[in-house]
Structure formats: C-alpha cells, structure tokens
PDB file of C-alpha atoms in Angstrom:
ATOM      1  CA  UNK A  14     -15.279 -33.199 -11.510  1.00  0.00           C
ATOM      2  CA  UNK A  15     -13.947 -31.275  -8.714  1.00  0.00           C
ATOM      3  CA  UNK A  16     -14.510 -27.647  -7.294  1.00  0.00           C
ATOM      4  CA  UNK A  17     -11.106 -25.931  -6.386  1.00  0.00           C
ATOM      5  CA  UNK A  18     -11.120 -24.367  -3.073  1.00  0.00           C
ATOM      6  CA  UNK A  19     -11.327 -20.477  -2.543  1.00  0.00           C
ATOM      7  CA  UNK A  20      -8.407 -20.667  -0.244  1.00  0.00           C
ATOM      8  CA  UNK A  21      -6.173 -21.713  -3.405  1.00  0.00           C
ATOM      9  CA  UNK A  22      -7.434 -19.904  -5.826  1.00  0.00           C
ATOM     10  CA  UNK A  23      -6.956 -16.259  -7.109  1.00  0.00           C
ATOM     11  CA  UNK A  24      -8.615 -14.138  -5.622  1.00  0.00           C
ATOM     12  CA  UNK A  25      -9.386  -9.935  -6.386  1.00  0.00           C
ATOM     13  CA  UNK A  26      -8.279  -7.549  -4.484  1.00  0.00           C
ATOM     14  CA  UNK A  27      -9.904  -3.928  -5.245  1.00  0.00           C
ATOM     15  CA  UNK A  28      -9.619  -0.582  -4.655  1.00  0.00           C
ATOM     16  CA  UNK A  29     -12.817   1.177  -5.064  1.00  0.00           C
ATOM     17  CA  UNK A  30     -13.066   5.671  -4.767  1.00  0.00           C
ATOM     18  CA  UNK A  31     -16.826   6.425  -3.159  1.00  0.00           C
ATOM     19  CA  UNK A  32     -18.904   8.560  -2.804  1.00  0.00           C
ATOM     20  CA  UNK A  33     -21.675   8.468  -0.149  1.00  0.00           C
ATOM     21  CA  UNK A  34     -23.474  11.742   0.981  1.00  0.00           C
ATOM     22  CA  UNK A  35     -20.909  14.147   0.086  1.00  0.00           C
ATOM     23  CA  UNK A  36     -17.922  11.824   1.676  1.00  0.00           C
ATOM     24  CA  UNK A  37     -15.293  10.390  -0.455  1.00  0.00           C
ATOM     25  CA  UNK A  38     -13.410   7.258   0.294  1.00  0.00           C
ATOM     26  CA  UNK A  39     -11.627   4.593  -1.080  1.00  0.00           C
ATOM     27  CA  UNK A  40     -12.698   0.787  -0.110  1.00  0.00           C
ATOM     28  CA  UNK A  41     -10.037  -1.705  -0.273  1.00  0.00           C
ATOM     29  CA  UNK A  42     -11.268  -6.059  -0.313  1.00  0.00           C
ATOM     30  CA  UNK A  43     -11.745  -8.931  -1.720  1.00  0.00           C
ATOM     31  CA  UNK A  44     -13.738 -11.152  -3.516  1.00  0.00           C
ATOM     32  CA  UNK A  45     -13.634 -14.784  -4.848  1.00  0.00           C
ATOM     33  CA  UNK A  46     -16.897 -13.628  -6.994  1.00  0.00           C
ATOM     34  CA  UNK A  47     -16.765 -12.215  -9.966  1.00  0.00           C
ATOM     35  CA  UNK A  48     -15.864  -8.975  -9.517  1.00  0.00           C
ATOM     36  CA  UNK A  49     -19.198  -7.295 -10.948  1.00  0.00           C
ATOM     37  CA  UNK A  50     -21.297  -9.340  -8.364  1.00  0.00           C
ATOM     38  CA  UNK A  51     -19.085  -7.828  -5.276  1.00  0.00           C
ATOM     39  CA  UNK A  52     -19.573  -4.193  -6.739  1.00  0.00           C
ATOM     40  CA  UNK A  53     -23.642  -4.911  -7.008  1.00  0.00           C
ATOM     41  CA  UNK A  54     -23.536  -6.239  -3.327  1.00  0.00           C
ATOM     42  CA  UNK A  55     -21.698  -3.107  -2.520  1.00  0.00           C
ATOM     43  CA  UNK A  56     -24.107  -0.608  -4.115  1.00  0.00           C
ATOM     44  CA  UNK A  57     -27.008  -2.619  -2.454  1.00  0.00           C
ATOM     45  CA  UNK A  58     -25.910  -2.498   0.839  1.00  0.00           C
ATOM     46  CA  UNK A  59     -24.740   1.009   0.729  1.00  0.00           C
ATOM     47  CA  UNK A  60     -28.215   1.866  -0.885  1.00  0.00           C
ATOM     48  CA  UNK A  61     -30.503   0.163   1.794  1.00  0.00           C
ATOM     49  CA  UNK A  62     -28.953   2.304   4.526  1.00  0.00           C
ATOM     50  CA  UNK A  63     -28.905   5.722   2.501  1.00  0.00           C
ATOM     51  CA  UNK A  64     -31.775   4.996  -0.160  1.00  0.00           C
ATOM     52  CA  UNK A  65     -29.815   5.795  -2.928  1.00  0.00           C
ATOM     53  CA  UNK A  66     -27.180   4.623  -5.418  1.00  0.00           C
ATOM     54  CA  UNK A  67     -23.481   5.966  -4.461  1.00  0.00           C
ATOM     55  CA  UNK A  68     -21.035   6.958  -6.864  1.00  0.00           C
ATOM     56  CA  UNK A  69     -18.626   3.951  -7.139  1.00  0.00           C
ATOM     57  CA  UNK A  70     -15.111   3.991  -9.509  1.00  0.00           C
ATOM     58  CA  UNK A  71     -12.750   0.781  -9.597  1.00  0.00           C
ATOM     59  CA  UNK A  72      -9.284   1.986  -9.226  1.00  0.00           C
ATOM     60  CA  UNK A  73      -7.808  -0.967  -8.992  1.00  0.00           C
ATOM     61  CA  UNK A  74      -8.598  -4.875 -10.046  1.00  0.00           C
ATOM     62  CA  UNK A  75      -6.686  -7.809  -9.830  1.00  0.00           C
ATOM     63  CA  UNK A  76      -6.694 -11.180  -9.312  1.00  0.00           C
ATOM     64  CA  UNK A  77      -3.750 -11.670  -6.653  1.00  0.00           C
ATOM     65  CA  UNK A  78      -2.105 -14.571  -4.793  1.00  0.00           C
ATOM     66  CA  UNK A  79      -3.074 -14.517  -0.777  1.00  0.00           C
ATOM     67  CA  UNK A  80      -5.495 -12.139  -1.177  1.00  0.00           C
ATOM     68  CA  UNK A  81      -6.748 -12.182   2.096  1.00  0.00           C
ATOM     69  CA  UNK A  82      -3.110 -11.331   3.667  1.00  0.00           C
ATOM     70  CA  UNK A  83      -2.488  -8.336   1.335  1.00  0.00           C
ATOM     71  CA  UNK A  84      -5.688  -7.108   2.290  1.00  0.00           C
ATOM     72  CA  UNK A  85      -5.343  -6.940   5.493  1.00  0.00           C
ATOM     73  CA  UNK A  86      -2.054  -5.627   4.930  1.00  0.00           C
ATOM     74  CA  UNK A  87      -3.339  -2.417   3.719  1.00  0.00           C
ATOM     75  CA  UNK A  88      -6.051  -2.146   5.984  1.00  0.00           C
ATOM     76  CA  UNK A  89      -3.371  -2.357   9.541  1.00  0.00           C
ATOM     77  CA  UNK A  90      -1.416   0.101   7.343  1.00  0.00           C
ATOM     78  CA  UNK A  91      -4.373   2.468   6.625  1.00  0.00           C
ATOM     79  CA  UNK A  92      -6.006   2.117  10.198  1.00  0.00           C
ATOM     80  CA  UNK A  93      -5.498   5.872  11.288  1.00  0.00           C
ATOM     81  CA  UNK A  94      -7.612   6.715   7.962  1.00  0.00           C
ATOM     82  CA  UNK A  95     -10.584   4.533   8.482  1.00  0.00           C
ATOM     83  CA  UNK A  96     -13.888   5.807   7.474  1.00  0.00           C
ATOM     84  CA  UNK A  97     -16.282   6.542  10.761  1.00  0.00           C
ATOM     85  CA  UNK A  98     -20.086   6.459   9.630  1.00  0.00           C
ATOM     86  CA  UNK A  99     -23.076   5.587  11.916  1.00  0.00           C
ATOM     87  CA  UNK A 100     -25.086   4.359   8.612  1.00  0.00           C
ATOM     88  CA  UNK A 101     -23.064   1.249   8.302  1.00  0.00           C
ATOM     89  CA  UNK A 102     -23.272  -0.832   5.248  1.00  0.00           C
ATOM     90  CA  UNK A 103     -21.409  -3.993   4.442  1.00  0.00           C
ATOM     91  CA  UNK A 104     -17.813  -3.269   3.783  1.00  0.00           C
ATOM     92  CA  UNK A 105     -17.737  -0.065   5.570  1.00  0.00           C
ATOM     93  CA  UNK A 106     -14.881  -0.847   7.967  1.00  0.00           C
ATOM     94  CA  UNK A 107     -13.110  -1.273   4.961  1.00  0.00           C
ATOM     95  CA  UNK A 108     -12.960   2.111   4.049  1.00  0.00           C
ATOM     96  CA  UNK A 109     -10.216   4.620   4.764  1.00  0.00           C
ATOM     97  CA  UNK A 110     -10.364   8.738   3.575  1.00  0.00           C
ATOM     98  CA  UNK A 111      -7.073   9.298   2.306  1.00  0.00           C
ATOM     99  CA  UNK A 112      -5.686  10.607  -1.291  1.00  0.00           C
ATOM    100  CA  UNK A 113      -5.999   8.522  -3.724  1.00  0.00           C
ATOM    101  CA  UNK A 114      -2.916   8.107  -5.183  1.00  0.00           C
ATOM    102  CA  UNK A 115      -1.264   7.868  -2.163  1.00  0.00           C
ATOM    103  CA  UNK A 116      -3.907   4.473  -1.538  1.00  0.00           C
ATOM    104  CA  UNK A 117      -2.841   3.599  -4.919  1.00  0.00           C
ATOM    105  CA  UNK A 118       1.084   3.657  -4.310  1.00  0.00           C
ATOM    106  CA  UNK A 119       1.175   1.711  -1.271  1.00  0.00           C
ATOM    107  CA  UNK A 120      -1.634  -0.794  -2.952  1.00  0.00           C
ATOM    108  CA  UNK A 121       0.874  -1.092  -5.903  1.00  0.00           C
ATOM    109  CA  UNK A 122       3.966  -1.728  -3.433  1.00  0.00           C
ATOM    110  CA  UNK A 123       1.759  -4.581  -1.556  1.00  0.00           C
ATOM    111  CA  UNK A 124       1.640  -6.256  -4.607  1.00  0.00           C
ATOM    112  CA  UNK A 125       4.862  -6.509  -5.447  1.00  0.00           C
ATOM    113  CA  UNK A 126       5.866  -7.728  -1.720  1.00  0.00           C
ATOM    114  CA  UNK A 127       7.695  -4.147  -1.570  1.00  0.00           C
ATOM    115  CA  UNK A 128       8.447  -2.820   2.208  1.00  0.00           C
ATOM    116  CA  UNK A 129       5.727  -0.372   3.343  1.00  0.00           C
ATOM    117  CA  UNK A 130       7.215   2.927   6.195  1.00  0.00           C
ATOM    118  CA  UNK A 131       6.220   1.875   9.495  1.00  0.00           C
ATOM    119  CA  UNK A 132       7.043   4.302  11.329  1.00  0.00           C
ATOM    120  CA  UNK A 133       8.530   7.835  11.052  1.00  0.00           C
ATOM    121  CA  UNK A 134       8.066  11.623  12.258  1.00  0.00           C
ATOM    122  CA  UNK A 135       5.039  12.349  14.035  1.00  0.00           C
ATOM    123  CA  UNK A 136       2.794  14.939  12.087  1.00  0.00           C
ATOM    124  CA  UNK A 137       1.425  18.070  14.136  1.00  0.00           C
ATOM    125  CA  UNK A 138      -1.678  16.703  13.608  1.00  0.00           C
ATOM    126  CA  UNK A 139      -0.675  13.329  15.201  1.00  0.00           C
ATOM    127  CA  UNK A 140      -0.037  11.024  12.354  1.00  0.00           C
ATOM    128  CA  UNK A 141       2.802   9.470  11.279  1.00  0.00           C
ATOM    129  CA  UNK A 142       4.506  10.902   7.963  1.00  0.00           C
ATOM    130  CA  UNK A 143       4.823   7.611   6.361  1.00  0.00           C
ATOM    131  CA  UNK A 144       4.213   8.860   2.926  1.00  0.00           C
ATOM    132  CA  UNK A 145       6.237  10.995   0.631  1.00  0.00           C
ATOM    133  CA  UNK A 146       4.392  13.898  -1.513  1.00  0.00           C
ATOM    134  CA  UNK A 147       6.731  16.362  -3.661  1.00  0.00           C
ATOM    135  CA  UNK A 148       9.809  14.971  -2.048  1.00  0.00           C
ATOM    136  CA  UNK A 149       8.580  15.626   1.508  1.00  0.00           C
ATOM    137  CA  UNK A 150       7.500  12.946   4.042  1.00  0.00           C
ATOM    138  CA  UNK A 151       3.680  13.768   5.362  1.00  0.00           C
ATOM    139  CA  UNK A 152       1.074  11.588   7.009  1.00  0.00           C
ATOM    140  CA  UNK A 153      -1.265  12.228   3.686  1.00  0.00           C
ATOM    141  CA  UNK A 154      -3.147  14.947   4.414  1.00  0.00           C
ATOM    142  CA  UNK A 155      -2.897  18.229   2.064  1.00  0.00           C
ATOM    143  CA  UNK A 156      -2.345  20.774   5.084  1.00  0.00           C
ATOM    144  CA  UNK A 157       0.806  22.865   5.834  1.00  0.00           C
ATOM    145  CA  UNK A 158       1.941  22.760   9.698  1.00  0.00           C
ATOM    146  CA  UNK A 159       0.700  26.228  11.236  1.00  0.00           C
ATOM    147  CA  UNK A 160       2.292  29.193  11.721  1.00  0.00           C
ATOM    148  CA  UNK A 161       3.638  29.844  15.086  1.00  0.00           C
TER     149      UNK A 161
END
C-alpha cells in the first residue's frame, strides 16, 4: 500500500464569510484535510485569541487542481483588502474585507483559468477599479466619489 502525496492530490480551496467582533471578512485557503477539520482548526484558533466562537459561513468548497497556486492567486489579487487585526489567529493573513460577491466572481474566474484586471483607473480613494458593479468599473467599495 502506498500513501499519495499532498502535492498531487486534490486539494480544497475555500472561501469562508466571518465574523469576528463586529468585523466581517471573507478567508480564502486551503486544505488537504477534510474540509470540516480545517473549519474546527479555524474556529479554535480564532476562539483562543477572542474567547469566543465566530460566526463562520462556507461560500465556497472545492476540491481543485494546484490548489496552492490559485490560492495565492487570489490572495496577490486581493492584497489591498487584507484584513489588519492585532488579535491574530491562524489564517488571519488570509483574510481580505471586501463584498462578497465580488470575492466570489473573481474566485469563480480563478477556477476556470479566466484572466483577472490587473490594472485600471485609480479610485479617489486610491485603489484600483478592477472590478465591475452595475456596469461601472470600481475598486469594490460601495461609496460614490465626493462632491466637489
């Protein structure tokens, strides 16, 4: 008998929405566990820095072909969003604050090897509109440029 390496197999790659003290977030990773292990570890980690259980929801699931690379692949491309806490907890710099179906979209597009906007207008708040919302291009924030 023979034990097939992690680095060939399948492995998940999840999108979780959070909640921790009043702060939503989504958590994007990976796991070559099952899948309900990774969430305990999670929740554990998250509650011994905040002593209590956060409110977790899987968005997303699936067992996916380099993994690892798509991964990281949404993490470079969600770097302006990342979640800043001083309570850290394992996966936190994994987290980005962001609308969720905009996450979703681009998670979607990773998977099926689609080209993800680079680059594009700056926003006046200093991000790049890379997304599209309502037939617009924004940087994914819900705010209106201000009145000058």
């Amino acid at each position: 008998m023979f034990k097939v390496s992690t680095k060939d197999a399948r492995d998940t790659l999840y999108l979780l929405e959070m909640e921790i003290e009043g702060e939503r977030m989504l958590k994007i990773g990976i796991t070559s566990k099952k899948f309900e292990e990774r969430l305990q570890s999670i929740a554990m980690s998250i509650y011994s820095k905040h002593r209590y259980v956060p409110w977790i929801r899987p968005k997303r699931i699936r067992k996916v072909d380099n993994a690892l690379v798509k991964e990281q692949k949404l993490l470079e491309y969600f770097k302006e969003y990342k979640f800043e806490t001083e309570k850290q907890w394992g996966g936190y710099t994994e987290t980005v604050q962001l609308e969720l179906d905009l996450v979703v979209e681009v998670y979607e597009k990773v998977l099926r090897g689609e080209e993800l906007a680079e680059d594009g207008e700056v926003c006046w708040c200093g991000k790049i509109k890379k997304f599209e919302v309502d037939g617009e291009k924004c940087c994914g924030h819900k705010h209106k440029e201000p009145a000058v």
